[in-house]
Amino acid sequence: MPASPPHILVTGGTRGIGAAIVETLTARGARVVTHGSKDTETAIGADLADPAAAGALWDRALDRLGGRIDVVINNAGVFEPIAVDASVDDWHAAWSRTLQINLQAAADLCRRAILHYRERGAPGRLVNIASRAAYRGDSPAHWHYAASKAGMVAMTKSIARGYAAQGVLAFTVCPGFVMTGMAEDYLSSRGGDKLLADIPLGRVADPAEVASVAAYLALEAPASMTGAVLDVNGASFVR
Ligand code: NAD
């Protein structure tokens, strides 16, 4: 169990799944610091496309939380297409940007969290929001997205195995389609109903459903669950 009330940093908490996670955790009494692309009244801004941004975000979040963070939820992510016949420069730029935001920034925050937990001699948790794409793959325009999320799953399992003895618990959530702005664009671009027919539940997930899983992992999941990957996809991909 994290300290009470737990101090939690949520990346990409300004909208979509992240905003639902912030709302759920706050309602459950956690002290939450939200991150977004830009500084707002409530969120710390940091453009995670900048390799230095995750470190700066950590420092500001730690300061805002009075020097103690118990849980980090890496939720920020981009889902940007790149065509296989794009120029090689555009192709490399797209891969580099997606891997930087979706994977490297999350790795940098996990690293800072582990060093912080070690320094404090206290337990801590990491909850990483990956995707069904990590296991199933994604569209022809999203190899890099699927690769970034598969990397996140492997990274989180490595952390779980490597640091469990020090009290660090690490979990991954793999949503399928979730009705946020990002998914709406994707669904309409893929013909909506046809895609829904591939989901036995008959609908995409609600952000609150993913948030309830993330909150469970952040606050309650038993230590023996560390390393687990939880699917939230309406049985559209069972494994
Ligand atoms: P969203 O686009 O609504 O929100 C993404 C969040 O990430 C925003 O708060 C945004 O500020 C932040 N972000 C994006 N680029 C950033 C950058 N360069 N610097 C800082 N912050 C940045 O997306 P969402 O649907 O809520 O997705 C949240 C997470 O869930 C992502 O990691 C996404 O890959 C994953 N996911 C979403 C779906 C889905 O269908 N919506 C499915 C599977 C996984």
PDB file of C-alpha atoms and ligand atoms in Angstrom:
ATOM      1  CA  MET A   1       0.000   0.000   0.000  1.00  0.00           C
ATOM      2  CA  PRO A   2       1.320   3.490  -0.813  1.00  0.00           C
ATOM      3  CA  ALA A   3       1.546   6.053   2.000  1.00  0.00           C
ATOM      4  CA  SER A   4      -1.701   7.690   3.058  1.00  0.00           C
ATOM      5  CA  PRO A   5      -2.727   9.912   1.359  1.00  0.00           C
ATOM      6  CA  PRO A   6      -0.596   8.695  -1.538  1.00  0.00           C
ATOM      7  CA  HIS A   7       1.252  11.298  -3.595  1.00  0.00           C
ATOM      8  CA  ILE A   8       0.771  10.531  -7.299  1.00  0.00           C
ATOM      9  CA  LEU A   9       2.098  12.008 -10.553  1.00  0.00           C
ATOM     10  CA  VAL A  10      -0.135  11.378 -13.592  1.00  0.00           C
ATOM     11  CA  THR A  11       1.292  12.264 -17.011  1.00  0.00           C
ATOM     12  CA  GLY A  12      -1.057  13.393 -19.762  1.00  0.00           C
ATOM     13  CA  GLY A  13      -3.712  14.003 -17.119  1.00  0.00           C
ATOM     14  CA  THR A  14      -5.348  16.963 -18.815  1.00  0.00           C
ATOM     15  CA  ARG A  15      -7.772  15.044 -21.017  1.00  0.00           C
ATOM     16  CA  GLY A  16      -8.976  11.620 -22.095  1.00  0.00           C
ATOM     17  CA  ILE A  17      -7.912   8.598 -20.051  1.00  0.00           C
ATOM     18  CA  GLY A  18      -5.462  10.665 -17.987  1.00  0.00           C
ATOM     19  CA  ALA A  19      -8.152  13.126 -16.884  1.00  0.00           C
ATOM     20  CA  ALA A  20     -10.361  10.201 -15.824  1.00  0.00           C
ATOM     21  CA  ILE A  21      -7.452   8.736 -13.836  1.00  0.00           C
ATOM     22  CA  VAL A  22      -6.854  12.071 -12.077  1.00  0.00           C
ATOM     23  CA  GLU A  23     -10.564  12.377 -11.257  1.00  0.00           C
ATOM     24  CA  THR A  24     -10.784   8.823  -9.912  1.00  0.00           C
ATOM     25  CA  LEU A  25      -7.653   9.107  -7.771  1.00  0.00           C
ATOM     26  CA  THR A  26      -8.622  12.524  -6.414  1.00  0.00           C
ATOM     27  CA  ALA A  27     -12.082  11.237  -5.476  1.00  0.00           C
ATOM     28  CA  ARG A  28     -10.358   8.446  -3.582  1.00  0.00           C
ATOM     29  CA  GLY A  29      -8.323  10.878  -1.504  1.00  0.00           C
ATOM     30  CA  ALA A  30      -4.962  10.793  -3.284  1.00  0.00           C
ATOM     31  CA  ARG A  31      -2.877  13.946  -3.612  1.00  0.00           C
ATOM     32  CA  VAL A  32      -2.399  14.119  -7.367  1.00  0.00           C
ATOM     33  CA  VAL A  33      -0.143  16.249  -9.529  1.00  0.00           C
ATOM     34  CA  THR A  34      -1.280  16.424 -13.138  1.00  0.00           C
ATOM     35  CA  HIS A  35       0.969  16.886 -16.125  1.00  0.00           C
ATOM     36  CA  GLY A  36       0.067  18.131 -19.601  1.00  0.00           C
ATOM     37  CA  SER A  37       1.765  19.528 -22.677  1.00  0.00           C
ATOM     38  CA  LYS A  38       1.557  23.105 -21.368  1.00  0.00           C
ATOM     39  CA  ASP A  39       1.472  24.812 -17.965  1.00  0.00           C
ATOM     40  CA  THR A  40      -2.082  25.501 -16.798  1.00  0.00           C
ATOM     41  CA  GLU A  41      -3.581  26.486 -13.440  1.00  0.00           C
ATOM     42  CA  THR A  42      -3.776  22.835 -12.465  1.00  0.00           C
ATOM     43  CA  ALA A  43      -1.188  21.029 -14.602  1.00  0.00           C
ATOM     44  CA  ILE A  44       2.587  21.112 -14.856  1.00  0.00           C
ATOM     45  CA  GLY A  45       3.509  21.603 -18.501  1.00  0.00           C
ATOM     46  CA  ALA A  46       6.297  19.605 -20.117  1.00  0.00           C
ATOM     47  CA  ASP A  47       6.605  18.692 -23.789  1.00  0.00           C
ATOM     48  CA  LEU A  48       7.796  15.106 -23.557  1.00  0.00           C
ATOM     49  CA  ALA A  49       9.088  15.282 -27.137  1.00  0.00           C
ATOM     50  CA  ASP A  50      11.987  17.171 -25.559  1.00  0.00           C
ATOM     51  CA  PRO A  51      14.446  14.612 -24.123  1.00  0.00           C
ATOM     52  CA  ALA A  52      15.110  16.845 -21.105  1.00  0.00           C
ATOM     53  CA  ALA A  53      11.430  17.354 -20.257  1.00  0.00           C
ATOM     54  CA  ALA A  54      10.757  14.236 -18.163  1.00  0.00           C
ATOM     55  CA  GLY A  55      13.574  15.077 -15.747  1.00  0.00           C
ATOM     56  CA  ALA A  56      12.370  18.659 -15.375  1.00  0.00           C
ATOM     57  CA  LEU A  57       8.803  17.403 -14.878  1.00  0.00           C
ATOM     58  CA  TRP A  58       9.944  15.036 -12.133  1.00  0.00           C
ATOM     59  CA  ASP A  59      11.719  17.862 -10.278  1.00  0.00           C
ATOM     60  CA  ARG A  60       8.690  20.163 -10.453  1.00  0.00           C
ATOM     61  CA  ALA A  61       6.240  17.408  -9.462  1.00  0.00           C
ATOM     62  CA  LEU A  62       8.399  16.391  -6.505  1.00  0.00           C
ATOM     63  CA  ASP A  63       8.573  20.000  -5.386  1.00  0.00           C
ATOM     64  CA  ARG A  64       4.802  20.424  -5.700  1.00  0.00           C
ATOM     65  CA  LEU A  65       4.233  17.241  -3.695  1.00  0.00           C
ATOM     66  CA  GLY A  66       6.479  18.347  -0.852  1.00  0.00           C
ATOM     67  CA  GLY A  67       9.414  16.058  -1.690  1.00  0.00           C
ATOM     68  CA  ARG A  68       7.547  12.744  -1.768  1.00  0.00           C
ATOM     69  CA  ILE A  69       6.102  10.786  -4.672  1.00  0.00           C
ATOM     70  CA  ASP A  70       4.646   7.309  -4.057  1.00  0.00           C
ATOM     71  CA  VAL A  71       3.189   6.432  -7.454  1.00  0.00           C
ATOM     72  CA  VAL A  72       3.853   7.478 -11.050  1.00  0.00           C
ATOM     73  CA  ILE A  73       1.269   6.817 -13.745  1.00  0.00           C
ATOM     74  CA  ASN A  74       2.785   7.107 -17.224  1.00  0.00           C
ATOM     75  CA  ASN A  75      -0.261   7.813 -19.367  1.00  0.00           C
ATOM     76  CA  ALA A  76       0.862  10.532 -21.831  1.00  0.00           C
ATOM     77  CA  GLY A  77       1.138   9.238 -25.353  1.00  0.00           C
ATOM     78  CA  VAL A  78       0.686  10.040 -29.029  1.00  0.00           C
ATOM     79  CA  PHE A  79      -0.921   8.006 -31.800  1.00  0.00           C
ATOM     80  CA  GLU A  80       0.358   9.698 -34.959  1.00  0.00           C
ATOM     81  CA  PRO A  81       0.395   7.954 -38.345  1.00  0.00           C
ATOM     82  CA  ILE A  82       3.336   7.681 -40.718  1.00  0.00           C
ATOM     83  CA  ALA A  83       2.927   6.114 -44.158  1.00  0.00           C
ATOM     84  CA  VAL A  84       5.306   3.397 -45.266  1.00  0.00           C
ATOM     85  CA  ASP A  85       6.050   5.448 -48.403  1.00  0.00           C
ATOM     86  CA  ALA A  86       6.806   8.682 -46.547  1.00  0.00           C
ATOM     87  CA  SER A  87      10.275  10.157 -47.083  1.00  0.00           C
ATOM     88  CA  VAL A  88      12.966   8.534 -44.998  1.00  0.00           C
ATOM     89  CA  ASP A  89      13.459  11.799 -43.083  1.00  0.00           C
ATOM     90  CA  ASP A  90       9.763  11.991 -42.201  1.00  0.00           C
ATOM     91  CA  TRP A  91       9.754   8.283 -41.350  1.00  0.00           C
ATOM     92  CA  HIS A  92      12.688   8.658 -38.961  1.00  0.00           C
ATOM     93  CA  ALA A  93      11.214  11.811 -37.426  1.00  0.00           C
ATOM     94  CA  ALA A  94       7.903  10.046 -36.758  1.00  0.00           C
ATOM     95  CA  TRP A  95       9.586   7.009 -35.194  1.00  0.00           C
ATOM     96  CA  SER A  96      11.846   9.126 -33.089  1.00  0.00           C
ATOM     97  CA  ARG A  97       9.005  11.365 -31.819  1.00  0.00           C
ATOM     98  CA  THR A  98       6.685   8.480 -30.953  1.00  0.00           C
ATOM     99  CA  LEU A  99       9.407   6.485 -29.205  1.00  0.00           C
ATOM    100  CA  GLN A 100      10.556   9.581 -27.306  1.00  0.00           C
ATOM    101  CA  ILE A 101       7.077  10.526 -26.009  1.00  0.00           C
ATOM    102  CA  ASN A 102       5.569   7.072 -25.529  1.00  0.00           C
ATOM    103  CA  LEU A 103       8.602   5.145 -24.285  1.00  0.00           C
ATOM    104  CA  GLN A 104      11.721   7.169 -23.477  1.00  0.00           C
ATOM    105  CA  ALA A 105       9.911   9.796 -21.386  1.00  0.00           C
ATOM    106  CA  ALA A 106       8.118   7.040 -19.449  1.00  0.00           C
ATOM    107  CA  ALA A 107      11.443   5.248 -18.924  1.00  0.00           C
ATOM    108  CA  ASP A 108      13.034   8.471 -17.642  1.00  0.00           C
ATOM    109  CA  LEU A 109      10.208   8.960 -15.125  1.00  0.00           C
ATOM    110  CA  CYS A 110      10.381   5.314 -14.012  1.00  0.00           C
ATOM    111  CA  ARG A 111      14.117   5.737 -13.492  1.00  0.00           C
ATOM    112  CA  ARG A 112      13.712   8.886 -11.399  1.00  0.00           C
ATOM    113  CA  ALA A 113      10.944   7.217  -9.377  1.00  0.00           C
ATOM    114  CA  ILE A 114      13.045   4.135  -8.634  1.00  0.00           C
ATOM    115  CA  LEU A 115      15.991   6.284  -7.545  1.00  0.00           C
ATOM    116  CA  HIS A 116      13.613   8.326  -5.344  1.00  0.00           C
ATOM    117  CA  TYR A 117      12.030   5.234  -3.752  1.00  0.00           C
ATOM    118  CA  ARG A 118      15.544   3.858  -3.135  1.00  0.00           C
ATOM    119  CA  GLU A 119      16.763   7.111  -1.591  1.00  0.00           C
ATOM    120  CA  ARG A 120      13.742   7.248   0.717  1.00  0.00           C
ATOM    121  CA  GLY A 121      13.971   3.557   1.547  1.00  0.00           C
ATOM    122  CA  ALA A 122      10.223   3.449   0.900  1.00  0.00           C
ATOM    123  CA  PRO A 123       8.000   1.333  -1.329  1.00  0.00           C
ATOM    124  CA  GLY A 124       6.630   2.814  -4.525  1.00  0.00           C
ATOM    125  CA  ARG A 125       4.507   1.961  -7.537  1.00  0.00           C
ATOM    126  CA  LEU A 126       4.622   2.476 -11.280  1.00  0.00           C
ATOM    127  CA  VAL A 127       1.571   2.135 -13.512  1.00  0.00           C
ATOM    128  CA  ASN A 128       2.239   2.354 -17.235  1.00  0.00           C
ATOM    129  CA  ILE A 129      -0.544   2.791 -19.782  1.00  0.00           C
ATOM    130  CA  ALA A 130       0.443   0.787 -22.874  1.00  0.00           C
ATOM    131  CA  SER A 131      -2.036  -0.604 -25.423  1.00  0.00           C
ATOM    132  CA  ARG A 132      -3.560  -3.722 -26.917  1.00  0.00           C
ATOM    133  CA  ALA A 133      -1.299  -2.840 -29.859  1.00  0.00           C
ATOM    134  CA  ALA A 134       1.667  -4.099 -27.827  1.00  0.00           C
ATOM    135  CA  TYR A 135       0.369  -7.657 -28.337  1.00  0.00           C
ATOM    136  CA  ARG A 136      -1.838  -7.428 -31.412  1.00  0.00           C
ATOM    137  CA  GLY A 137       0.079  -4.864 -33.483  1.00  0.00           C
ATOM    138  CA  ASP A 138      -1.616  -1.873 -35.091  1.00  0.00           C
ATOM    139  CA  SER A 139      -2.433  -0.392 -38.496  1.00  0.00           C
ATOM    140  CA  PRO A 140       0.094  -0.160 -41.356  1.00  0.00           C
ATOM    141  CA  ALA A 141       0.588   3.499 -40.398  1.00  0.00           C
ATOM    142  CA  HIS A 142       1.292   2.715 -36.738  1.00  0.00           C
ATOM    143  CA  TRP A 143       4.184   0.230 -36.503  1.00  0.00           C
ATOM    144  CA  HIS A 144       6.053   2.722 -34.363  1.00  0.00           C
ATOM    145  CA  TYR A 145       3.089   3.139 -31.982  1.00  0.00           C
ATOM    146  CA  ALA A 146       2.762  -0.628 -31.495  1.00  0.00           C
ATOM    147  CA  ALA A 147       6.537  -0.928 -31.017  1.00  0.00           C
ATOM    148  CA  SER A 148       6.549   1.856 -28.417  1.00  0.00           C
ATOM    149  CA  LYS A 149       3.801   0.124 -26.424  1.00  0.00           C
ATOM    150  CA  ALA A 150       5.425  -3.319 -26.687  1.00  0.00           C
ATOM    151  CA  GLY A 151       8.590  -1.662 -25.402  1.00  0.00           C
ATOM    152  CA  MET A 152       6.645  -0.237 -22.494  1.00  0.00           C
ATOM    153  CA  VAL A 153       5.309  -3.686 -21.568  1.00  0.00           C
ATOM    154  CA  ALA A 154       8.815  -5.214 -21.667  1.00  0.00           C
ATOM    155  CA  MET A 155      10.272  -2.303 -19.713  1.00  0.00           C
ATOM    156  CA  THR A 156       7.630  -2.569 -16.997  1.00  0.00           C
ATOM    157  CA  LYS A 157       8.112  -6.332 -16.637  1.00  0.00           C
ATOM    158  CA  SER A 158      11.878  -5.753 -16.314  1.00  0.00           C
ATOM    159  CA  ILE A 159      11.297  -3.183 -13.579  1.00  0.00           C
ATOM    160  CA  ALA A 160       8.879  -5.499 -11.759  1.00  0.00           C
ATOM    161  CA  ARG A 161      11.409  -8.331 -11.773  1.00  0.00           C
ATOM    162  CA  GLY A 162      14.411  -6.146 -11.016  1.00  0.00           C
ATOM    163  CA  TYR A 163      13.084  -4.068  -8.129  1.00  0.00           C
ATOM    164  CA  ALA A 164      10.380  -6.113  -6.399  1.00  0.00           C
ATOM    165  CA  ALA A 165      12.794  -6.988  -3.603  1.00  0.00           C
ATOM    166  CA  GLN A 166      13.217  -3.249  -2.958  1.00  0.00           C
ATOM    167  CA  GLY A 167       9.471  -2.682  -2.672  1.00  0.00           C
ATOM    168  CA  VAL A 168       8.924  -1.272  -6.169  1.00  0.00           C
ATOM    169  CA  LEU A 169       5.754  -2.618  -7.789  1.00  0.00           C
ATOM    170  CA  ALA A 170       5.242  -2.131 -11.530  1.00  0.00           C
ATOM    171  CA  PHE A 171       2.128  -2.759 -13.602  1.00  0.00           C
ATOM    172  CA  THR A 172       0.954  -2.248 -17.181  1.00  0.00           C
ATOM    173  CA  VAL A 173      -2.545  -1.533 -18.456  1.00  0.00           C
ATOM    174  CA  CYS A 174      -3.326  -2.421 -22.085  1.00  0.00           C
ATOM    175  CA  PRO A 175      -6.520  -0.710 -23.263  1.00  0.00           C
ATOM    176  CA  GLY A 176      -8.167  -1.477 -26.577  1.00  0.00           C
ATOM    177  CA  PHE A 177     -10.188   1.365 -28.085  1.00  0.00           C
ATOM    178  CA  VAL A 178     -11.213   3.942 -25.519  1.00  0.00           C
ATOM    179  CA  MET A 179     -13.669   6.702 -26.355  1.00  0.00           C
ATOM    180  CA  THR A 180     -11.430   9.750 -26.138  1.00  0.00           C
ATOM    181  CA  GLY A 181     -10.718  12.344 -28.793  1.00  0.00           C
ATOM    182  CA  MET A 182      -7.900  10.230 -30.130  1.00  0.00           C
ATOM    183  CA  ALA A 183     -10.074   7.127 -30.502  1.00  0.00           C
ATOM    184  CA  GLU A 184     -12.970   9.022 -32.083  1.00  0.00           C
ATOM    185  CA  ASP A 185     -10.681  10.129 -34.911  1.00  0.00           C
ATOM    186  CA  TYR A 186      -9.377   6.634 -35.273  1.00  0.00           C
ATOM    187  CA  LEU A 187     -12.809   4.999 -35.238  1.00  0.00           C
ATOM    188  CA  SER A 188     -14.211   7.328 -37.873  1.00  0.00           C
ATOM    189  CA  SER A 189     -11.137   6.857 -40.042  1.00  0.00           C
ATOM    190  CA  ARG A 190     -11.651   3.076 -39.817  1.00  0.00           C
ATOM    191  CA  GLY A 191     -15.341   2.965 -40.624  1.00  0.00           C
ATOM    192  CA  GLY A 192     -16.745   2.972 -37.078  1.00  0.00           C
ATOM    193  CA  ASP A 193     -19.318   0.206 -37.053  1.00  0.00           C
ATOM    194  CA  LYS A 194     -17.077  -2.325 -38.812  1.00  0.00           C
ATOM    195  CA  LEU A 195     -14.476  -1.867 -36.142  1.00  0.00           C
ATOM    196  CA  LEU A 196     -17.068  -2.107 -33.374  1.00  0.00           C
ATOM    197  CA  ALA A 197     -18.159  -5.454 -34.781  1.00  0.00           C
ATOM    198  CA  ASP A 198     -14.708  -6.754 -33.837  1.00  0.00           C
ATOM    199  CA  ILE A 199     -15.358  -6.019 -30.153  1.00  0.00           C
ATOM    200  CA  PRO A 200     -17.488  -8.765 -28.546  1.00  0.00           C
ATOM    201  CA  LEU A 201     -18.644  -6.342 -25.864  1.00  0.00           C
ATOM    202  CA  GLY A 202     -20.141  -4.247 -28.675  1.00  0.00           C
ATOM    203  CA  ARG A 203     -18.628  -0.922 -27.663  1.00  0.00           C
ATOM    204  CA  VAL A 204     -15.329   0.767 -27.016  1.00  0.00           C
ATOM    205  CA  ALA A 205     -14.219   1.279 -23.422  1.00  0.00           C
ATOM    206  CA  ASP A 206     -15.072   4.350 -21.389  1.00  0.00           C
ATOM    207  CA  PRO A 207     -12.098   6.307 -19.966  1.00  0.00           C
ATOM    208  CA  ALA A 208     -13.536   5.729 -16.473  1.00  0.00           C
ATOM    209  CA  GLU A 209     -13.152   1.959 -16.957  1.00  0.00           C
ATOM    210  CA  VAL A 210      -9.441   2.310 -17.681  1.00  0.00           C
ATOM    211  CA  ALA A 211      -9.164   4.785 -14.796  1.00  0.00           C
ATOM    212  CA  SER A 212     -10.673   2.296 -12.350  1.00  0.00           C
ATOM    213  CA  VAL A 213      -8.043  -0.285 -13.317  1.00  0.00           C
ATOM    214  CA  ALA A 214      -5.214   2.255 -13.045  1.00  0.00           C
ATOM    215  CA  ALA A 215      -6.491   3.412  -9.638  1.00  0.00           C
ATOM    216  CA  TYR A 216      -6.712  -0.184  -8.421  1.00  0.00           C
ATOM    217  CA  LEU A 217      -3.104  -0.807  -9.458  1.00  0.00           C
ATOM    218  CA  ALA A 218      -1.939   2.491  -7.958  1.00  0.00           C
ATOM    219  CA  LEU A 219      -3.707   2.088  -4.621  1.00  0.00           C
ATOM    220  CA  GLU A 220      -4.780  -1.466  -3.884  1.00  0.00           C
ATOM    221  CA  ALA A 221      -3.309  -4.220  -6.002  1.00  0.00           C
ATOM    222  CA  PRO A 222      -1.533  -6.786  -3.834  1.00  0.00           C
ATOM    223  CA  ALA A 223       2.246  -6.865  -4.070  1.00  0.00           C
ATOM    224  CA  SER A 224       2.183 -10.349  -5.582  1.00  0.00           C
ATOM    225  CA  MET A 225       0.528  -8.862  -8.689  1.00  0.00           C
ATOM    226  CA  THR A 226       3.670  -6.949  -9.614  1.00  0.00           C
ATOM    227  CA  GLY A 227       4.624  -7.422 -13.254  1.00  0.00           C
ATOM    228  CA  ALA A 228       1.007  -8.009 -14.290  1.00  0.00           C
ATOM    229  CA  VAL A 229      -0.407  -6.660 -17.552  1.00  0.00           C
ATOM    230  CA  LEU A 230      -4.149  -5.957 -17.379  1.00  0.00           C
ATOM    231  CA  ASP A 231      -6.228  -5.874 -20.581  1.00  0.00           C
ATOM    232  CA  VAL A 232      -9.222  -3.526 -20.934  1.00  0.00           C
ATOM    233  CA  ASN A 233     -10.505  -4.265 -24.420  1.00  0.00           C
ATOM    234  CA  GLY A 234     -14.019  -5.765 -24.388  1.00  0.00           C
ATOM    235  CA  ALA A 235     -12.516  -9.166 -25.339  1.00  0.00           C
ATOM    236  CA  SER A 236     -11.427  -7.791 -28.727  1.00  0.00           C
ATOM    237  CA  PHE A 237      -8.054  -9.403 -28.087  1.00  0.00           C
ATOM    238  CA  VAL A 238      -7.850 -12.226 -25.582  1.00  0.00           C
ATOM    239  CA  ARG A 239      -4.572 -13.971 -24.837  1.00  0.00           C
TER     240      ARG A 239
HETATM  241  P1  NAD B   1      -5.382  11.818 -25.513  1.00  0.00           P
HETATM  242  O1  NAD B   1      -4.804  12.231 -26.817  1.00  0.00           O
HETATM  243  O2  NAD B   1      -6.788  12.187 -25.194  1.00  0.00           O
HETATM  244  O3  NAD B   1      -4.454  12.344 -24.327  1.00  0.00           O
HETATM  245  C1  NAD B   1      -3.079  12.170 -24.390  1.00  0.00           C
HETATM  246  C2  NAD B   1      -2.416  12.906 -23.238  1.00  0.00           C
HETATM  247  O4  NAD B   1      -1.003  12.831 -23.472  1.00  0.00           O
HETATM  248  C3  NAD B   1      -2.802  14.382 -23.192  1.00  0.00           C
HETATM  249  O5  NAD B   1      -2.990  14.798 -21.851  1.00  0.00           O
HETATM  250  C4  NAD B   1      -1.593  15.090 -23.777  1.00  0.00           C
HETATM  251  O6  NAD B   1      -1.354  16.350 -23.190  1.00  0.00           O
HETATM  252  C5  NAD B   1      -0.459  14.131 -23.436  1.00  0.00           C
HETATM  253  N1  NAD B   1       0.605  14.270 -24.419  1.00  0.00           N
HETATM  254  C6  NAD B   1       0.603  13.910 -25.721  1.00  0.00           C
HETATM  255  N2  NAD B   1       1.747  14.314 -26.306  1.00  0.00           N
HETATM  256  C7  NAD B   1       2.487  14.943 -25.347  1.00  0.00           C
HETATM  257  C8  NAD B   1       3.738  15.585 -25.338  1.00  0.00           C
HETATM  258  N3  NAD B   1       4.509  15.698 -26.436  1.00  0.00           N
HETATM  259  N4  NAD B   1       4.176  16.127 -24.179  1.00  0.00           N
HETATM  260  C9  NAD B   1       3.422  16.061 -23.079  1.00  0.00           C
HETATM  261  N5  NAD B   1       2.217  15.467 -23.022  1.00  0.00           N
HETATM  262  C10 NAD B   1       1.760  14.918 -24.150  1.00  0.00           C
HETATM  263  O7  NAD B   1      -5.134  10.271 -25.433  1.00  0.00           O
HETATM  264  P2  NAD B   1      -5.861   9.095 -24.617  1.00  0.00           P
HETATM  265  O8  NAD B   1      -6.717   8.363 -25.560  1.00  0.00           O
HETATM  266  O9  NAD B   1      -6.451   9.597 -23.343  1.00  0.00           O
HETATM  267  O10 NAD B   1      -4.606   8.149 -24.334  1.00  0.00           O
HETATM  268  C11 NAD B   1      -3.928   8.083 -23.092  1.00  0.00           C
HETATM  269  C12 NAD B   1      -2.976   6.905 -23.145  1.00  0.00           C
HETATM  270  O11 NAD B   1      -3.713   5.720 -23.391  1.00  0.00           O
HETATM  271  C13 NAD B   1      -1.934   7.011 -24.252  1.00  0.00           C
HETATM  272  O12 NAD B   1      -0.704   6.546 -23.800  1.00  0.00           O
HETATM  273  C14 NAD B   1      -2.496   6.108 -25.325  1.00  0.00           C
HETATM  274  O13 NAD B   1      -1.494   5.580 -26.173  1.00  0.00           O
HETATM  275  C15 NAD B   1      -3.158   5.037 -24.493  1.00  0.00           C
HETATM  276  N6  NAD B   1      -4.205   4.310 -25.218  1.00  0.00           N
HETATM  277  C16 NAD B   1      -5.300   4.960 -25.695  1.00  0.00           C
HETATM  278  C17 NAD B   1      -6.259   4.236 -26.401  1.00  0.00           C
HETATM  279  C18 NAD B   1      -7.473   4.890 -26.962  1.00  0.00           C
HETATM  280  O14 NAD B   1      -8.172   4.242 -27.753  1.00  0.00           O
HETATM  281  N7  NAD B   1      -7.806   6.103 -26.592  1.00  0.00           N
HETATM  282  C19 NAD B   1      -6.077   2.867 -26.582  1.00  0.00           C
HETATM  283  C20 NAD B   1      -4.958   2.242 -26.077  1.00  0.00           C
HETATM  284  C21 NAD B   1      -4.031   2.970 -25.383  1.00  0.00           C
END
